[in-house]
Amino acid sequence: MSTLFIFLLVLGVLVLVHELGHFITAKRNGVGAEEFGFGFPPRLIGTYKDKKGKRRWVFGNKEIEEEIKDREETIYSFNLLPLGGFVKITGENGVESEEEKQDDKNFSNKSIWIRFKILVAGVIMNFLLAIILFSLAFWMGLPEIVNDSNTDNFIPVTITMVAPNSPAEKAGLQPGDNIISVQTKNTNMETVISIKQLQKIIRDKAGQEITFEVQHPKEENTIKIKITPRQNPPAGEGATGIALAKTKVVKHTLGESIKLGMTTTYNMTKMIFEFLGKLIASPFTHKSVAGDVTGPIGIAKMSGQAASLGLAFLLQFTAMLSVNLAVVNLLPFPGLDGGRILFLLIEKLKGSPLKQELEQKINTVGFIFLLGLMAVVVVKDVLRFW
């Protein structure tokens, strides 16, 4: 339950910040916003001011009478599904009546530049959120990898990744666990001082049960976990299915943290674009990277793991998701902000917008495709994590 709550909280913050970017930019540029919702419909409760400036409340999905609602006033609503939020911008789906064509608060009647600013604002907000969260995480303190040759006992060997369905996962090992010592059959517990040492023990005892003395994150006591390394593991996973690193927590000054936050956001953006390039090219290069794509189930699981490691880790993970959301929304694909920006570019080049019906059909097809793609990713998540 806690994992689900953390996942919904993280997702909610990311989506809400994105929609807030659209909302603020629209209002600042004279475009009407009919409703700004926390969560997704159905509406539970909403509030707005009428033409006399009196605060009014509306319950459920009840329609609000236009004669008592100020045309420029936004309804602020709380909705049933806690999955972020939404903004309903006046005229975002085009204009139909003559009255709408004359409305200077209508999104579709604004210049290409203003519409571009409104569309790209959500992405910018996600990038800004990532910088802020990365900066806070660096300021609070995050583990940094040190050289394995450093045999300081105060710098433990830490599990950084656990492969799904591996002996490590089945034994209960988690990212962030410190391996204090290891015991093989007929031997005493041997203190782990390096990754190289631990890997040799695991390799030599493939197929035999060994015992790890492990310290979970934020816990003082250690526990013993039995595990049997595989003799023929899948490529890239290793005998136990864990990735290891020697790390120590480093706290930075506020100035250093902000600089690192900006640098990390830039580097992550670059990496995601490179990955997307490889993903698009994979059918032609025969190098599949689709297995690295994680859907909502995987993200929910990783959210819980990040939270178990501490607030700084959760902030870092949320920042990574925020960068991913920003980049994906920039893609020039129908149904995404990038797709709508592409339509603006076409309008600029041809001197007139696409027909409203055609644009809506293209967006609908794109949205259906995205839903289908998400369904495929969810199925892969189920097979991978369940």
Coordinates of C-alpha atoms in Angstrom, one line a residue:
M1 CA 0.0 0.0 0.0
S2 CA 2.8 2.4 0.8
T3 CA 4.4 1.7 -2.5
L4 CA 1.2 2.5 -4.3
F5 CA 0.8 5.7 -2.3
I6 CA 4.3 6.9 -3.1
F7 CA 3.8 6.1 -6.8
L8 CA 0.6 8.1 -6.9
L9 CA 2.2 10.9 -5.0
V10 CA 5.2 11.0 -7.4
L11 CA 3.0 10.8 -10.5
G12 CA 0.6 13.4 -9.1
V13 CA 3.4 15.9 -8.5
L14 CA 4.9 15.4 -12.0
V15 CA 1.6 15.7 -13.8
L16 CA 0.3 18.6 -11.7
V17 CA 3.5 20.6 -12.2
H18 CA 3.3 20.0 -16.0
E19 CA -0.3 21.2 -16.1
L20 CA 0.4 24.1 -13.9
G21 CA 2.9 25.3 -16.5
H22 CA 0.2 25.3 -19.2
F23 CA -2.2 27.0 -16.8
I24 CA 0.1 29.9 -15.6
T25 CA 1.4 30.6 -19.1
A26 CA -2.2 30.7 -20.5
K27 CA -3.4 33.1 -17.9
R28 CA -0.4 35.4 -18.3
N29 CA -1.0 35.6 -22.0
G30 CA -4.6 36.4 -21.8
V31 CA -6.0 32.9 -22.6
G32 CA -8.9 31.7 -20.6
A33 CA -8.6 28.6 -18.4
E34 CA -12.1 27.2 -17.7
E35 CA -11.0 24.7 -15.1
F36 CA -7.8 23.7 -13.2
G37 CA -8.2 20.3 -11.5
F38 CA -6.3 18.5 -8.9
G39 CA -6.7 14.8 -9.9
F40 CA -8.8 13.6 -12.8
P41 CA -12.6 13.6 -13.1
P42 CA -15.2 12.9 -11.9
R43 CA -15.2 16.1 -10.0
L44 CA -15.8 15.9 -6.2
I45 CA -15.9 19.6 -5.4
G46 CA -15.1 22.9 -7.2
T47 CA -15.0 26.6 -6.4
Y48 CA -15.1 29.8 -8.4
K49 CA -16.1 33.4 -8.1
D50 CA -19.3 34.7 -9.8
K51 CA -19.6 38.0 -11.6
K52 CA -20.2 39.8 -8.3
G53 CA -17.0 38.4 -6.8
K54 CA -18.8 36.0 -4.5
R55 CA -17.2 32.7 -3.8
R56 CA -19.4 29.8 -5.0
W57 CA -19.0 26.0 -4.7
V58 CA -20.1 23.3 -7.0
F59 CA -20.4 19.6 -6.1
G60 CA -20.0 16.7 -8.5
N61 CA -20.0 17.2 -12.3
K62 CA -22.9 19.7 -12.1
E63 CA -22.7 22.2 -15.0
I64 CA -22.1 25.8 -13.9
E65 CA -24.5 28.4 -15.2
E66 CA -22.7 30.9 -17.4
E67 CA -24.9 33.8 -16.2
I68 CA -23.5 33.5 -12.7
K69 CA -19.9 32.5 -13.6
D70 CA -17.5 35.3 -14.6
R71 CA -16.2 34.5 -18.1
E72 CA -12.6 35.0 -17.0
E73 CA -12.9 33.1 -13.7
T74 CA -11.4 29.6 -13.4
I75 CA -13.0 26.7 -11.6
Y76 CA -10.6 25.1 -9.2
S77 CA -11.7 21.6 -8.6
F78 CA -10.7 18.5 -6.6
N79 CA -11.4 15.2 -8.4
L80 CA -11.8 11.6 -7.6
L81 CA -8.7 10.0 -9.3
P82 CA -5.5 11.1 -7.6
L83 CA -3.3 11.0 -10.7
G84 CA -2.0 14.6 -11.0
G85 CA -4.2 17.2 -12.5
F86 CA -5.5 18.8 -15.7
V87 CA -6.2 22.2 -17.1
K88 CA -9.0 23.0 -19.5
I89 CA -7.9 25.9 -21.7
T90 CA -10.6 27.8 -23.6
G91 CA -10.5 26.9 -27.3
E92 CA -7.7 24.4 -27.0
N93 CA -9.6 22.1 -29.4
G94 CA -10.4 24.7 -32.0
V95 CA -13.2 27.1 -32.6
E96 CA -16.6 26.4 -34.1
S97 CA -19.1 29.2 -33.6
E98 CA -18.7 32.8 -34.8
E99 CA -18.8 33.9 -31.1
E100 CA -15.8 31.7 -30.4
K101 CA -13.9 33.1 -33.4
Q102 CA -14.3 36.6 -32.0
D103 CA -13.3 35.6 -28.4
D104 CA -9.9 37.2 -27.6
K105 CA -9.6 34.7 -24.7
N106 CA -9.7 31.7 -27.0
F107 CA -6.4 29.8 -27.4
S108 CA -7.0 29.2 -31.1
N109 CA -7.3 32.9 -31.8
K110 CA -3.9 33.7 -30.3
S111 CA -0.7 34.1 -32.3
I112 CA 1.5 31.1 -33.0
W113 CA 4.1 32.5 -30.6
I114 CA 1.6 32.6 -27.7
R115 CA 0.3 29.2 -28.4
F116 CA 3.8 27.8 -28.6
K117 CA 4.6 29.3 -25.2
I118 CA 1.6 27.7 -23.7
L119 CA 2.3 24.3 -25.2
V120 CA 5.9 24.2 -24.3
A121 CA 5.4 25.6 -20.7
G122 CA 4.5 22.2 -19.3
V123 CA 7.8 20.7 -20.5
I124 CA 9.8 23.7 -19.1
M125 CA 8.1 23.2 -15.7
N126 CA 9.2 19.5 -15.7
F127 CA 12.8 20.5 -16.5
L128 CA 12.7 23.2 -13.7
L129 CA 11.2 20.7 -11.3
A130 CA 14.0 18.2 -12.1
I131 CA 16.7 20.8 -11.5
I132 CA 15.1 21.8 -8.1
L133 CA 14.7 18.1 -7.0
F134 CA 18.2 17.1 -8.1
S135 CA 19.7 20.1 -6.3
L136 CA 17.8 19.3 -3.1
A137 CA 19.0 15.7 -3.3
F138 CA 22.7 16.7 -3.8
W139 CA 22.4 19.2 -0.9
M140 CA 20.8 16.6 1.4
G141 CA 23.5 14.0 0.5
L142 CA 23.7 11.2 -2.1
P143 CA 26.0 8.2 -2.4
E144 CA 29.0 8.7 -4.7
I145 CA 31.1 5.8 -6.1
V146 CA 34.6 5.5 -4.8
N147 CA 37.5 3.4 -6.2
D148 CA 37.2 -0.3 -5.4
S149 CA 40.9 -0.3 -4.3
N150 CA 39.9 1.8 -1.3
T151 CA 39.7 -0.8 1.5
D152 CA 38.4 1.6 4.2
N153 CA 35.9 -0.5 6.2
F154 CA 33.7 2.5 6.6
I155 CA 33.0 2.4 2.9
P156 CA 30.8 -0.7 2.3
V157 CA 30.1 -2.6 -0.8
T158 CA 26.6 -1.6 -1.8
I159 CA 24.0 -3.3 -4.0
T160 CA 23.0 -0.8 -6.7
M161 CA 20.7 -3.0 -8.8
V162 CA 18.8 -6.3 -8.4
A163 CA 17.7 -8.1 -11.6
P164 CA 14.1 -9.3 -11.7
N165 CA 13.6 -13.0 -10.9
S166 CA 17.2 -13.4 -10.0
P167 CA 18.5 -15.4 -7.0
A168 CA 19.1 -12.0 -5.2
E169 CA 15.6 -10.8 -5.7
K170 CA 14.1 -14.2 -4.6
A171 CA 16.4 -14.0 -1.5
G172 CA 15.1 -10.6 -0.6
L173 CA 18.1 -8.4 -1.4
Q174 CA 17.3 -4.9 -2.4
P175 CA 19.1 -1.9 -4.0
G176 CA 20.9 0.1 -1.2
D177 CA 21.7 -3.0 0.9
N178 CA 25.3 -3.1 2.2
I179 CA 27.0 -6.5 2.1
I180 CA 29.0 -6.6 5.3
S181 CA 30.4 -10.1 5.2
V182 CA 30.0 -13.4 3.4
Q183 CA 30.2 -17.0 4.5
T184 CA 30.7 -20.1 2.4
K185 CA 30.3 -23.7 3.5
N186 CA 32.8 -24.8 6.2
T187 CA 34.2 -21.2 6.5
N188 CA 33.8 -18.4 9.0
M189 CA 32.2 -15.1 8.0
E190 CA 34.7 -13.1 5.9
T191 CA 34.5 -9.3 6.0
V192 CA 33.8 -7.8 2.5
I193 CA 36.3 -5.1 1.8
S194 CA 36.1 -4.9 -2.0
I195 CA 33.9 -5.7 -5.0
K196 CA 36.6 -7.8 -6.6
Q197 CA 36.9 -10.0 -3.4
L198 CA 33.1 -10.5 -3.3
Q199 CA 32.8 -11.3 -7.0
K200 CA 35.6 -13.9 -6.7
I201 CA 33.8 -15.7 -3.8
I202 CA 30.5 -15.7 -5.7
R203 CA 32.2 -17.0 -8.9
D204 CA 34.1 -19.7 -7.1
K205 CA 30.9 -20.9 -5.2
A206 CA 28.5 -21.0 -8.2
G207 CA 25.9 -23.6 -7.6
Q208 CA 26.6 -23.7 -3.8
E209 CA 24.7 -21.9 -1.1
I210 CA 26.5 -19.0 0.5
T211 CA 25.4 -16.5 3.2
F212 CA 25.5 -12.7 3.1
E213 CA 25.5 -10.6 6.2
V214 CA 23.4 -7.6 5.0
Q215 CA 22.5 -4.2 6.4
H216 CA 19.3 -2.7 4.9
P217 CA 19.1 1.0 4.4
K218 CA 18.3 3.1 7.5
E219 CA 18.7 0.0 9.8
E220 CA 21.4 -0.5 12.4
N221 CA 21.1 -4.3 12.8
T222 CA 22.3 -6.7 10.1
I223 CA 20.6 -9.9 8.9
K224 CA 21.9 -13.0 7.2
I225 CA 20.5 -14.0 3.8
K226 CA 21.2 -17.3 2.1
I227 CA 21.7 -17.3 -1.7
T228 CA 22.8 -19.8 -4.3
P229 CA 24.8 -18.2 -7.2
R230 CA 23.7 -19.5 -10.7
Q231 CA 26.2 -21.5 -12.8
N232 CA 24.7 -20.3 -16.1
P233 CA 23.2 -16.8 -15.5
P234 CA 21.5 -14.7 -18.3
A235 CA 23.9 -12.4 -20.1
G236 CA 24.7 -9.2 -18.2
E237 CA 23.2 -10.3 -14.9
G238 CA 25.9 -12.2 -13.1
A239 CA 25.6 -15.3 -10.9
T240 CA 23.4 -13.6 -8.3
G241 CA 21.8 -10.9 -10.3
I242 CA 23.2 -7.9 -8.5
A243 CA 25.3 -4.8 -9.5
L244 CA 27.8 -3.6 -6.9
A245 CA 29.6 -0.4 -6.1
K246 CA 31.5 1.1 -3.2
T247 CA 29.8 4.3 -2.2
K248 CA 29.9 7.0 0.4
V249 CA 27.3 9.7 1.1
V250 CA 28.5 13.1 0.1
K251 CA 26.7 16.4 0.9
H252 CA 27.4 19.5 -1.3
T253 CA 27.0 23.2 -0.6
L254 CA 23.8 24.8 -1.9
G255 CA 25.7 26.5 -4.8
E256 CA 27.4 23.2 -5.8
S257 CA 24.1 21.4 -5.5
I258 CA 22.3 23.8 -7.9
K259 CA 25.2 23.5 -10.4
L260 CA 25.1 19.7 -10.1
G261 CA 21.3 19.8 -10.4
M262 CA 21.5 21.7 -13.7
T263 CA 24.3 19.5 -15.0
T264 CA 22.6 16.3 -14.1
T265 CA 19.3 17.4 -15.8
Y266 CA 21.2 18.3 -19.0
N267 CA 23.1 15.0 -19.0
M268 CA 20.0 13.0 -18.4
T269 CA 18.1 14.8 -21.2
K270 CA 21.0 14.0 -23.5
M271 CA 21.0 10.3 -22.5
I272 CA 17.3 10.0 -23.0
F273 CA 17.4 11.4 -26.5
E274 CA 20.3 9.1 -27.3
F275 CA 18.3 6.1 -26.0
L276 CA 15.2 7.2 -28.0
G277 CA 17.5 7.4 -31.1
K278 CA 18.7 3.8 -30.5
L279 CA 15.1 2.7 -29.9
I280 CA 14.0 4.2 -33.3
A281 CA 17.0 2.8 -35.1
S282 CA 16.8 -0.7 -33.4
P283 CA 14.6 -2.3 -36.2
F284 CA 17.3 -1.4 -38.7
T285 CA 20.4 -2.1 -36.6
H286 CA 19.0 -5.3 -35.1
K287 CA 20.1 -4.1 -31.6
S288 CA 17.0 -4.3 -29.4
V289 CA 16.8 -1.8 -26.5
A290 CA 13.1 -2.3 -25.9
G291 CA 13.8 -4.4 -22.8
D292 CA 15.1 -1.3 -21.1
V293 CA 11.7 0.4 -21.3
T294 CA 9.8 0.3 -18.0
G295 CA 6.1 1.0 -17.5
P296 CA 3.9 2.0 -14.6
I297 CA 4.3 -1.2 -12.6
G298 CA 8.1 -1.0 -12.8
I299 CA 8.1 2.7 -12.0
A300 CA 5.8 2.0 -9.0
K301 CA 8.2 -0.7 -7.7
M302 CA 11.2 1.6 -8.1
S303 CA 9.4 4.4 -6.4
G304 CA 8.9 2.3 -3.3
Q305 CA 12.5 1.2 -3.4
A306 CA 13.7 4.8 -3.7
A307 CA 11.5 5.9 -0.8
S308 CA 12.9 3.0 1.3
L309 CA 16.4 4.4 0.8
G310 CA 15.5 7.9 2.1
L311 CA 14.1 11.2 1.0
A312 CA 17.1 12.2 -1.0
F313 CA 16.8 9.1 -3.1
L314 CA 13.1 9.7 -3.7
L315 CA 13.8 13.3 -4.8
Q316 CA 16.5 12.0 -7.2
F317 CA 14.2 9.4 -8.6
T318 CA 11.3 11.9 -9.0
A319 CA 13.7 14.3 -10.8
M320 CA 14.7 11.5 -13.2
L321 CA 11.0 10.8 -14.0
S322 CA 10.4 14.5 -14.5
V323 CA 13.1 14.7 -17.1
N324 CA 11.7 11.6 -18.8
L325 CA 8.2 13.2 -18.9
A326 CA 9.6 16.4 -20.3
V327 CA 11.5 14.7 -23.1
V328 CA 8.7 12.4 -24.1
N329 CA 6.2 15.3 -24.2
L330 CA 8.6 17.1 -26.6
L331 CA 8.5 14.3 -29.1
P332 CA 6.7 15.5 -32.3
F333 CA 4.0 12.8 -32.1
P334 CA 0.2 13.3 -32.2
G335 CA -1.3 13.4 -28.8
L336 CA 1.7 14.9 -27.1
D337 CA 2.7 18.6 -26.6
G338 CA 5.4 18.1 -29.2
G339 CA 2.8 16.9 -31.8
R340 CA 0.8 20.1 -31.2
I341 CA 4.0 22.2 -31.6
L342 CA 4.6 20.4 -34.9
F343 CA 1.2 21.5 -36.1
L344 CA 2.1 25.1 -35.2
L345 CA 5.3 24.7 -37.3
I346 CA 3.2 23.4 -40.2
E347 CA 0.8 26.4 -39.8
K348 CA 3.7 28.8 -39.8
L349 CA 5.2 27.3 -43.0
K350 CA 1.9 27.0 -45.0
G351 CA 0.5 30.3 -43.7
S352 CA -2.7 28.7 -42.4
P353 CA -3.7 26.1 -39.8
L354 CA -4.6 22.5 -40.7
K355 CA -8.3 21.9 -40.8
Q356 CA -9.7 21.4 -37.3
E357 CA -11.3 18.0 -38.2
L358 CA -8.0 16.7 -39.7
E359 CA -5.9 17.8 -36.7
Q360 CA -8.4 16.2 -34.3
K361 CA -8.4 12.9 -36.2
I362 CA -4.6 12.8 -36.3
N363 CA -4.4 13.5 -32.5
T364 CA -7.1 10.8 -31.9
V365 CA -5.1 8.2 -33.9
G366 CA -1.9 9.2 -32.1
F367 CA -3.6 9.0 -28.7
I368 CA -5.0 5.5 -29.5
F369 CA -1.5 4.4 -30.6
L370 CA 0.0 5.7 -27.3
L371 CA -2.6 3.8 -25.3
G372 CA -1.8 0.6 -27.3
L373 CA 1.9 1.2 -26.7
M374 CA 1.3 1.7 -23.0
A375 CA -0.7 -1.6 -22.9
V376 CA 2.2 -3.5 -24.4
V377 CA 4.6 -1.9 -21.8
V378 CA 2.3 -2.8 -19.0
V379 CA 2.1 -6.5 -20.2
K380 CA 5.9 -6.6 -20.3
D381 CA 6.0 -5.1 -16.8
V382 CA 3.7 -7.8 -15.5
L383 CA 5.8 -10.6 -17.1
R384 CA 9.0 -9.0 -15.8
F385 CA 8.1 -8.0 -12.3
W386 CA 5.3 -10.4 -11.4

